[in-house]
Amino acid sequence: MYKRKDGFYRQAKLKGYRSRAAFKLKQLNQDYHLIKRGDRVVDLGCAPGGWMQVARELVGEEGYVLGIDMIPIENLEGKNMAFLQGDIREERVAESIREKLGGRADMVMSDLSPNLTGIRHADHHHSIQLSQDAFRLAKRVLKQKGNFLVKTFLGPDFGSFKKEIEAAFQTVKATRPEATRKASRELYLIGRGYQGQNQGGELSNL
Ligand SMILES: C[S@@+](CC[C@H](N)C(=O)[O-])C[C@H]1O[C@@H](n2cnc3c(N)ncnc32)[C@H](O)[C@@H]1O
């Protein structure tokens, strides 16, 4: 995860964060107040665990952070932190999340990235698909008025994806935190105030 040794890399190492991406979440939370004490947070594509560490600081002792990734992470589980290994597209994942949380989440965040091939169209298509998978899952586990943060990518499908998010949340913002690498086409969408019941988000069962 520590790829190039820039300032954020060094800060992450110094502060004991597992990824330089930790600083993106810190900044996004400073600017948009997405996570508060006591929240139940779901982190999609959490490995190696930098966002989980930041979220755990923000939710405090009363909150809970559940990370999910296809690849394992080590030594981050604790009283109010847990990890589930799996592909977020699997049917069982939404049920496992609600079981582990004992209900719905206050916040779902996704830093999911596919393996990039270098072929721009294909990478864009896969990346947006993954953002859409995250959104589909968020609708199944997010509580009414909950928040959603999703990494997505500039390209031809970005506009229609943003519209889907806008239809489901009271407010939506697109932003690029400072720790994003200059050449990256990443952009984060922030949906606040999930309007669940109108969105086919299956709110009745928990
Ligand atoms: C950029 S990394 C996340 C970094 C993390 N936010 C941090 O701060 O440590 C993206 C992660 O998405 C995961 N991923 C990609 N596709 C996935 C899928 N379908 N299901 C679960 N995890 C996936 C990858 O395994 C990778 O660990």
PDB file of C-alpha atoms and ligand atoms in Angstrom:
ATOM      1  CA  MET A   1       0.000   0.000   0.000  1.00  0.00           C
ATOM      2  CA  TYR A   2       2.923   2.363   0.703  1.00  0.00           C
ATOM      3  CA  LYS A   3       3.889   2.800  -2.929  1.00  0.00           C
ATOM      4  CA  ARG A   4       5.848   5.950  -3.507  1.00  0.00           C
ATOM      5  CA  LYS A   5       7.584   7.532  -0.569  1.00  0.00           C
ATOM      6  CA  ASP A   6       5.962  10.971  -0.545  1.00  0.00           C
ATOM      7  CA  GLY A   7       5.027  13.167   2.438  1.00  0.00           C
ATOM      8  CA  PHE A   8       1.814  11.290   3.124  1.00  0.00           C
ATOM      9  CA  TYR A   9       3.693   8.003   3.044  1.00  0.00           C
ATOM     10  CA  ARG A  10       6.131   9.275   5.654  1.00  0.00           C
ATOM     11  CA  GLN A  11       3.374  10.724   7.838  1.00  0.00           C
ATOM     12  CA  ALA A  12       1.462   7.439   7.650  1.00  0.00           C
ATOM     13  CA  LYS A  13       4.524   5.501   8.772  1.00  0.00           C
ATOM     14  CA  LEU A  14       5.254   7.941  11.579  1.00  0.00           C
ATOM     15  CA  LYS A  15       1.695   7.830  12.914  1.00  0.00           C
ATOM     16  CA  GLY A  16       1.373   4.066  12.598  1.00  0.00           C
ATOM     17  CA  TYR A  17      -1.279   4.088   9.863  1.00  0.00           C
ATOM     18  CA  ARG A  18      -1.274   1.155   7.492  1.00  0.00           C
ATOM     19  CA  SER A  19      -1.859   3.218   4.359  1.00  0.00           C
ATOM     20  CA  ARG A  20      -1.316   6.750   3.108  1.00  0.00           C
ATOM     21  CA  ALA A  21      -5.036   6.543   2.157  1.00  0.00           C
ATOM     22  CA  ALA A  22      -5.724   7.067   5.877  1.00  0.00           C
ATOM     23  CA  PHE A  23      -5.100  10.783   5.297  1.00  0.00           C
ATOM     24  CA  LYS A  24      -7.776  10.935   2.611  1.00  0.00           C
ATOM     25  CA  LEU A  25     -10.397   9.751   5.061  1.00  0.00           C
ATOM     26  CA  LYS A  26      -9.114  12.105   7.753  1.00  0.00           C
ATOM     27  CA  GLN A  27      -9.429  15.056   5.424  1.00  0.00           C
ATOM     28  CA  LEU A  28     -12.819  14.000   4.063  1.00  0.00           C
ATOM     29  CA  ASN A  29     -14.115  13.679   7.588  1.00  0.00           C
ATOM     30  CA  GLN A  30     -12.710  17.048   8.614  1.00  0.00           C
ATOM     31  CA  ASP A  31     -14.408  18.699   5.660  1.00  0.00           C
ATOM     32  CA  TYR A  32     -17.720  16.820   5.630  1.00  0.00           C
ATOM     33  CA  HIS A  33     -18.237  15.393   9.165  1.00  0.00           C
ATOM     34  CA  LEU A  34     -19.223  11.968   7.938  1.00  0.00           C
ATOM     35  CA  ILE A  35     -18.333   9.837  10.966  1.00  0.00           C
ATOM     36  CA  LYS A  36     -19.132  10.715  14.558  1.00  0.00           C
ATOM     37  CA  ARG A  37     -18.665   9.097  17.947  1.00  0.00           C
ATOM     38  CA  GLY A  38     -20.767   6.014  18.466  1.00  0.00           C
ATOM     39  CA  ASP A  39     -21.353   5.364  14.748  1.00  0.00           C
ATOM     40  CA  ARG A  40     -21.445   1.920  13.198  1.00  0.00           C
ATOM     41  CA  VAL A  41     -19.233   2.073  10.118  1.00  0.00           C
ATOM     42  CA  VAL A  42     -18.788  -0.406   7.270  1.00  0.00           C
ATOM     43  CA  ASP A  43     -15.547  -0.182   5.273  1.00  0.00           C
ATOM     44  CA  LEU A  44     -15.675  -1.883   1.837  1.00  0.00           C
ATOM     45  CA  GLY A  45     -12.272  -2.810   0.404  1.00  0.00           C
ATOM     46  CA  CYS A  46     -10.550  -2.145   3.718  1.00  0.00           C
ATOM     47  CA  ALA A  47      -7.136  -3.839   3.305  1.00  0.00           C
ATOM     48  CA  PRO A  48      -4.553  -3.118   4.609  1.00  0.00           C
ATOM     49  CA  GLY A  49      -6.661  -1.232   7.163  1.00  0.00           C
ATOM     50  CA  GLY A  50      -5.719   2.474   7.169  1.00  0.00           C
ATOM     51  CA  TRP A  51      -9.328   3.676   6.867  1.00  0.00           C
ATOM     52  CA  MET A  52     -10.373   1.250   9.582  1.00  0.00           C
ATOM     53  CA  GLN A  53      -7.798   2.745  11.955  1.00  0.00           C
ATOM     54  CA  VAL A  54      -9.032   6.290  11.273  1.00  0.00           C
ATOM     55  CA  ALA A  55     -12.693   5.287  11.551  1.00  0.00           C
ATOM     56  CA  ARG A  56     -11.999   3.544  14.878  1.00  0.00           C
ATOM     57  CA  GLU A  57     -10.480   6.759  16.272  1.00  0.00           C
ATOM     58  CA  LEU A  58     -13.550   8.691  15.166  1.00  0.00           C
ATOM     59  CA  VAL A  59     -16.239   6.340  16.464  1.00  0.00           C
ATOM     60  CA  GLY A  60     -14.552   5.870  19.851  1.00  0.00           C
ATOM     61  CA  GLU A  61     -15.351   3.209  22.427  1.00  0.00           C
ATOM     62  CA  GLU A  62     -19.099   3.251  21.790  1.00  0.00           C
ATOM     63  CA  GLY A  63     -18.852   2.790  18.023  1.00  0.00           C
ATOM     64  CA  TYR A  64     -18.069  -0.133  15.762  1.00  0.00           C
ATOM     65  CA  VAL A  65     -16.045  -0.581  12.569  1.00  0.00           C
ATOM     66  CA  LEU A  66     -16.481  -3.550  10.264  1.00  0.00           C
ATOM     67  CA  GLY A  67     -14.020  -3.958   7.386  1.00  0.00           C
ATOM     68  CA  ILE A  68     -14.490  -6.242   4.374  1.00  0.00           C
ATOM     69  CA  ASP A  69     -11.947  -7.262   1.773  1.00  0.00           C
ATOM     70  CA  MET A  70     -11.117 -10.167  -0.507  1.00  0.00           C
ATOM     71  CA  ILE A  71      -7.625 -10.271   0.911  1.00  0.00           C
ATOM     72  CA  PRO A  72      -6.935 -10.851   4.595  1.00  0.00           C
ATOM     73  CA  ILE A  73      -5.753  -8.188   7.015  1.00  0.00           C
ATOM     74  CA  GLU A  74      -3.911  -8.894  10.218  1.00  0.00           C
ATOM     75  CA  ASN A  75      -4.235  -7.823  13.824  1.00  0.00           C
ATOM     76  CA  LEU A  76      -6.848  -5.140  13.613  1.00  0.00           C
ATOM     77  CA  GLU A  77      -9.743  -6.898  15.245  1.00  0.00           C
ATOM     78  CA  GLY A  78     -10.766  -5.878  18.724  1.00  0.00           C
ATOM     79  CA  LYS A  79     -13.718  -5.085  20.924  1.00  0.00           C
ATOM     80  CA  ASN A  80     -15.265  -2.709  18.441  1.00  0.00           C
ATOM     81  CA  MET A  81     -13.494  -3.635  15.239  1.00  0.00           C
ATOM     82  CA  ALA A  82     -14.025  -6.668  13.064  1.00  0.00           C
ATOM     83  CA  PHE A  83     -12.963  -7.973   9.674  1.00  0.00           C
ATOM     84  CA  LEU A  84     -14.879 -10.116   7.225  1.00  0.00           C
ATOM     85  CA  GLN A  85     -13.011 -11.717   4.358  1.00  0.00           C
ATOM     86  CA  GLY A  86     -15.052 -11.911   1.167  1.00  0.00           C
ATOM     87  CA  ASP A  87     -16.013 -10.406  -2.142  1.00  0.00           C
ATOM     88  CA  ILE A  88     -18.484  -7.559  -1.593  1.00  0.00           C
ATOM     89  CA  ARG A  89     -20.476  -8.792  -4.618  1.00  0.00           C
ATOM     90  CA  GLU A  90     -21.394 -12.033  -2.854  1.00  0.00           C
ATOM     91  CA  GLU A  91     -24.990 -12.326  -1.740  1.00  0.00           C
ATOM     92  CA  ARG A  92     -24.099 -13.495   1.780  1.00  0.00           C
ATOM     93  CA  VAL A  93     -22.054 -10.351   2.531  1.00  0.00           C
ATOM     94  CA  ALA A  94     -25.031  -8.015   3.148  1.00  0.00           C
ATOM     95  CA  GLU A  95     -26.557 -10.497   5.580  1.00  0.00           C
ATOM     96  CA  SER A  96     -23.252 -11.021   7.399  1.00  0.00           C
ATOM     97  CA  ILE A  97     -22.831  -7.259   7.757  1.00  0.00           C
ATOM     98  CA  ARG A  98     -26.251  -6.812   9.346  1.00  0.00           C
ATOM     99  CA  GLU A  99     -25.642  -9.770  11.628  1.00  0.00           C
ATOM    100  CA  LYS A 100     -22.286  -8.426  12.789  1.00  0.00           C
ATOM    101  CA  LEU A 101     -23.632  -4.906  13.306  1.00  0.00           C
ATOM    102  CA  GLY A 102     -26.820  -6.129  14.908  1.00  0.00           C
ATOM    103  CA  GLY A 103     -28.706  -3.762  12.607  1.00  0.00           C
ATOM    104  CA  ARG A 104     -27.975  -1.153  10.002  1.00  0.00           C
ATOM    105  CA  ALA A 105     -24.937   1.076   9.505  1.00  0.00           C
ATOM    106  CA  ASP A 106     -24.662   4.828  10.108  1.00  0.00           C
ATOM    107  CA  MET A 107     -21.980   5.063   7.454  1.00  0.00           C
ATOM    108  CA  VAL A 108     -20.818   2.914   4.538  1.00  0.00           C
ATOM    109  CA  MET A 109     -17.517   3.852   2.930  1.00  0.00           C
ATOM    110  CA  SER A 110     -15.832   2.281  -0.058  1.00  0.00           C
ATOM    111  CA  ASP A 111     -12.242   2.657  -1.172  1.00  0.00           C
ATOM    112  CA  LEU A 112     -12.619  -0.371  -3.464  1.00  0.00           C
ATOM    113  CA  SER A 113     -10.257  -0.497  -6.425  1.00  0.00           C
ATOM    114  CA  PRO A 114      -9.985  -3.186  -9.074  1.00  0.00           C
ATOM    115  CA  ASN A 115      -6.656  -4.467 -10.331  1.00  0.00           C
ATOM    116  CA  LEU A 116      -5.790  -1.936 -13.001  1.00  0.00           C
ATOM    117  CA  THR A 117      -4.721  -3.132 -16.449  1.00  0.00           C
ATOM    118  CA  GLY A 118      -3.515   0.176 -17.869  1.00  0.00           C
ATOM    119  CA  ILE A 119      -6.196   0.026 -20.585  1.00  0.00           C
ATOM    120  CA  ARG A 120      -8.121   3.192 -19.845  1.00  0.00           C
ATOM    121  CA  HIS A 121     -11.644   2.177 -21.030  1.00  0.00           C
ATOM    122  CA  ALA A 122     -11.505  -1.209 -19.371  1.00  0.00           C
ATOM    123  CA  ASP A 123     -10.148   0.210 -16.108  1.00  0.00           C
ATOM    124  CA  HIS A 124     -12.823   2.906 -16.026  1.00  0.00           C
ATOM    125  CA  HIS A 125     -15.558   0.386 -16.700  1.00  0.00           C
ATOM    126  CA  HIS A 126     -14.379  -2.020 -13.968  1.00  0.00           C
ATOM    127  CA  SER A 127     -13.860   0.762 -11.478  1.00  0.00           C
ATOM    128  CA  ILE A 128     -17.347   2.203 -11.962  1.00  0.00           C
ATOM    129  CA  GLN A 129     -18.825  -1.273 -11.778  1.00  0.00           C
ATOM    130  CA  LEU A 130     -17.154  -1.751  -8.418  1.00  0.00           C
ATOM    131  CA  SER A 131     -18.463   1.632  -7.213  1.00  0.00           C
ATOM    132  CA  GLN A 132     -21.931   0.509  -8.295  1.00  0.00           C
ATOM    133  CA  ASP A 133     -21.513  -2.782  -6.427  1.00  0.00           C
ATOM    134  CA  ALA A 134     -20.593  -0.773  -3.336  1.00  0.00           C
ATOM    135  CA  PHE A 135     -23.694   1.391  -3.788  1.00  0.00           C
ATOM    136  CA  ARG A 136     -25.935  -1.662  -4.207  1.00  0.00           C
ATOM    137  CA  LEU A 137     -24.580  -3.115  -0.983  1.00  0.00           C
ATOM    138  CA  ALA A 138     -24.808   0.240   0.825  1.00  0.00           C
ATOM    139  CA  LYS A 139     -28.530   0.388   0.009  1.00  0.00           C
ATOM    140  CA  ARG A 140     -28.993  -2.942   1.731  1.00  0.00           C
ATOM    141  CA  VAL A 141     -27.166  -2.109   4.937  1.00  0.00           C
ATOM    142  CA  LEU A 142     -27.426   1.661   5.441  1.00  0.00           C
ATOM    143  CA  LYS A 143     -29.928   3.120   7.826  1.00  0.00           C
ATOM    144  CA  GLN A 144     -32.286   5.933   6.958  1.00  0.00           C
ATOM    145  CA  LYS A 145     -30.365   9.290   6.948  1.00  0.00           C
ATOM    146  CA  GLY A 146     -27.050   7.379   6.936  1.00  0.00           C
ATOM    147  CA  ASN A 147     -23.972   8.563   4.988  1.00  0.00           C
ATOM    148  CA  PHE A 148     -22.121   7.009   2.069  1.00  0.00           C
ATOM    149  CA  LEU A 149     -18.609   7.701   0.817  1.00  0.00           C
ATOM    150  CA  VAL A 150     -17.499   5.992  -2.368  1.00  0.00           C
ATOM    151  CA  LYS A 151     -14.359   6.147  -4.433  1.00  0.00           C
ATOM    152  CA  THR A 152     -15.168   6.455  -8.098  1.00  0.00           C
ATOM    153  CA  PHE A 153     -13.337   7.398 -11.268  1.00  0.00           C
ATOM    154  CA  LEU A 154     -13.661  10.137 -13.869  1.00  0.00           C
ATOM    155  CA  GLY A 155     -14.713   8.894 -17.300  1.00  0.00           C
ATOM    156  CA  PRO A 156     -17.787   8.408 -19.490  1.00  0.00           C
ATOM    157  CA  ASP A 157     -19.889   6.565 -16.866  1.00  0.00           C
ATOM    158  CA  PHE A 158     -19.197   8.942 -13.998  1.00  0.00           C
ATOM    159  CA  GLY A 159     -22.148  11.287 -14.657  1.00  0.00           C
ATOM    160  CA  SER A 160     -24.795   8.575 -14.683  1.00  0.00           C
ATOM    161  CA  PHE A 161     -23.378   6.989 -11.536  1.00  0.00           C
ATOM    162  CA  LYS A 162     -23.470  10.354  -9.758  1.00  0.00           C
ATOM    163  CA  LYS A 163     -27.126  10.753 -10.775  1.00  0.00           C
ATOM    164  CA  GLU A 164     -27.966   7.387  -9.184  1.00  0.00           C
ATOM    165  CA  ILE A 165     -26.399   8.532  -5.924  1.00  0.00           C
ATOM    166  CA  GLU A 166     -28.206  11.870  -6.111  1.00  0.00           C
ATOM    167  CA  ALA A 167     -31.542  10.074  -6.355  1.00  0.00           C
ATOM    168  CA  ALA A 168     -30.857   8.186  -3.119  1.00  0.00           C
ATOM    169  CA  PHE A 169     -29.389  10.884  -0.816  1.00  0.00           C
ATOM    170  CA  GLN A 170     -30.463  14.305   0.384  1.00  0.00           C
ATOM    171  CA  THR A 171     -27.160  15.887  -0.676  1.00  0.00           C
ATOM    172  CA  VAL A 172     -24.282  14.672  -2.839  1.00  0.00           C
ATOM    173  CA  LYS A 173     -20.811  16.156  -3.282  1.00  0.00           C
ATOM    174  CA  ALA A 174     -17.863  15.142  -5.455  1.00  0.00           C
ATOM    175  CA  THR A 175     -14.413  15.815  -4.025  1.00  0.00           C
ATOM    176  CA  ARG A 176     -10.724  14.962  -4.338  1.00  0.00           C
ATOM    177  CA  PRO A 177      -8.843  14.943  -1.047  1.00  0.00           C
ATOM    178  CA  GLU A 178      -5.347  16.408  -0.981  1.00  0.00           C
ATOM    179  CA  ALA A 179      -3.690  13.027  -0.454  1.00  0.00           C
ATOM    180  CA  THR A 180      -4.976  11.844  -3.862  1.00  0.00           C
ATOM    181  CA  ARG A 181      -2.070  11.436  -6.262  1.00  0.00           C
ATOM    182  CA  LYS A 182      -1.955  14.155  -8.941  1.00  0.00           C
ATOM    183  CA  ALA A 183      -2.188  11.745 -11.896  1.00  0.00           C
ATOM    184  CA  SER A 184      -5.066   9.751 -10.432  1.00  0.00           C
ATOM    185  CA  ARG A 185      -8.541   9.829 -11.992  1.00  0.00           C
ATOM    186  CA  GLU A 186     -10.109   9.030  -8.627  1.00  0.00           C
ATOM    187  CA  LEU A 187     -12.839  11.159  -7.215  1.00  0.00           C
ATOM    188  CA  TYR A 188     -14.881  10.556  -4.067  1.00  0.00           C
ATOM    189  CA  LEU A 189     -18.639  10.935  -3.995  1.00  0.00           C
ATOM    190  CA  ILE A 190     -20.250  11.733  -0.678  1.00  0.00           C
ATOM    191  CA  GLY A 191     -23.933  11.065  -0.191  1.00  0.00           C
ATOM    192  CA  ARG A 192     -25.470  12.410   2.999  1.00  0.00           C
ATOM    193  CA  GLY A 193     -28.911  11.591   4.345  1.00  0.00           C
ATOM    194  CA  TYR A 194     -29.877   8.238   2.833  1.00  0.00           C
ATOM    195  CA  GLN A 195     -33.518   8.279   1.832  1.00  0.00           C
ATOM    196  CA  GLY A 196     -33.784   4.521   2.227  1.00  0.00           C
ATOM    197  CA  GLN A 197     -37.417   3.569   2.052  1.00  0.00           C
ATOM    198  CA  ASN A 198     -37.871   5.079  -1.405  1.00  0.00           C
ATOM    199  CA  GLN A 199     -34.833   3.303  -2.796  1.00  0.00           C
ATOM    200  CA  GLY A 200     -35.608  -0.395  -2.669  1.00  0.00           C
ATOM    201  CA  GLY A 201     -33.115  -0.669   0.161  1.00  0.00           C
ATOM    202  CA  GLU A 202     -35.106  -3.375   1.941  1.00  0.00           C
ATOM    203  CA  LEU A 203     -35.441  -1.418   5.152  1.00  0.00           C
ATOM    204  CA  SER A 204     -38.205  -3.569   6.525  1.00  0.00           C
ATOM    205  CA  ASN A 205     -36.219  -6.601   7.648  1.00  0.00           C
ATOM    206  CA  LEU A 206     -33.977  -5.127  10.347  1.00  0.00           C
TER     207      LEU A 206
HETATM  208  C1  LIG B   1      -7.075   0.984  -2.298  1.00  0.00           C
HETATM  209  S1  LIG B   1      -7.306  -0.494  -1.398  1.00  0.00           S
HETATM  210  C2  LIG B   1      -8.083   0.089   0.097  1.00  0.00           C
HETATM  211  C3  LIG B   1      -7.173   0.823   1.067  1.00  0.00           C
HETATM  212  C4  LIG B   1      -7.831   1.078   2.412  1.00  0.00           C
HETATM  213  N1  LIG B   1      -8.844   2.103   2.311  1.00  0.00           N
HETATM  214  C5  LIG B   1      -6.818   1.515   3.455  1.00  0.00           C
HETATM  215  O1  LIG B   1      -6.820   2.688   3.854  1.00  0.00           O
HETATM  216  O2  LIG B   1      -6.040   0.679   3.917  1.00  0.00           O
HETATM  217  C6  LIG B   1      -8.615  -1.273  -2.282  1.00  0.00           C
HETATM  218  C7  LIG B   1      -9.023  -2.643  -1.782  1.00  0.00           C
HETATM  219  O3  LIG B   1     -10.190  -3.078  -2.477  1.00  0.00           O
HETATM  220  C8  LIG B   1     -10.200  -4.494  -2.416  1.00  0.00           C
HETATM  221  N2  LIG B   1     -11.202  -5.057  -3.350  1.00  0.00           N
HETATM  222  C9  LIG B   1     -11.287  -4.891  -4.696  1.00  0.00           C
HETATM  223  N3  LIG B   1     -12.360  -5.549  -5.193  1.00  0.00           N
HETATM  224  C10 LIG B   1     -13.004  -6.117  -4.128  1.00  0.00           C
HETATM  225  C11 LIG B   1     -14.193  -6.897  -3.980  1.00  0.00           C
HETATM  226  N4  LIG B   1     -14.946  -7.213  -5.051  1.00  0.00           N
HETATM  227  N5  LIG B   1     -14.553  -7.321  -2.748  1.00  0.00           N
HETATM  228  C12 LIG B   1     -13.790  -7.018  -1.664  1.00  0.00           C
HETATM  229  N6  LIG B   1     -12.652  -6.276  -1.738  1.00  0.00           N
HETATM  230  C13 LIG B   1     -12.257  -5.819  -2.948  1.00  0.00           C
HETATM  231  C14 LIG B   1      -8.761  -4.865  -2.767  1.00  0.00           C
HETATM  232  O4  LIG B   1      -8.461  -6.177  -2.325  1.00  0.00           O
HETATM  233  C15 LIG B   1      -7.985  -3.758  -2.023  1.00  0.00           C
HETATM  234  O5  LIG B   1      -7.498  -4.232  -0.792  1.00  0.00           O
END
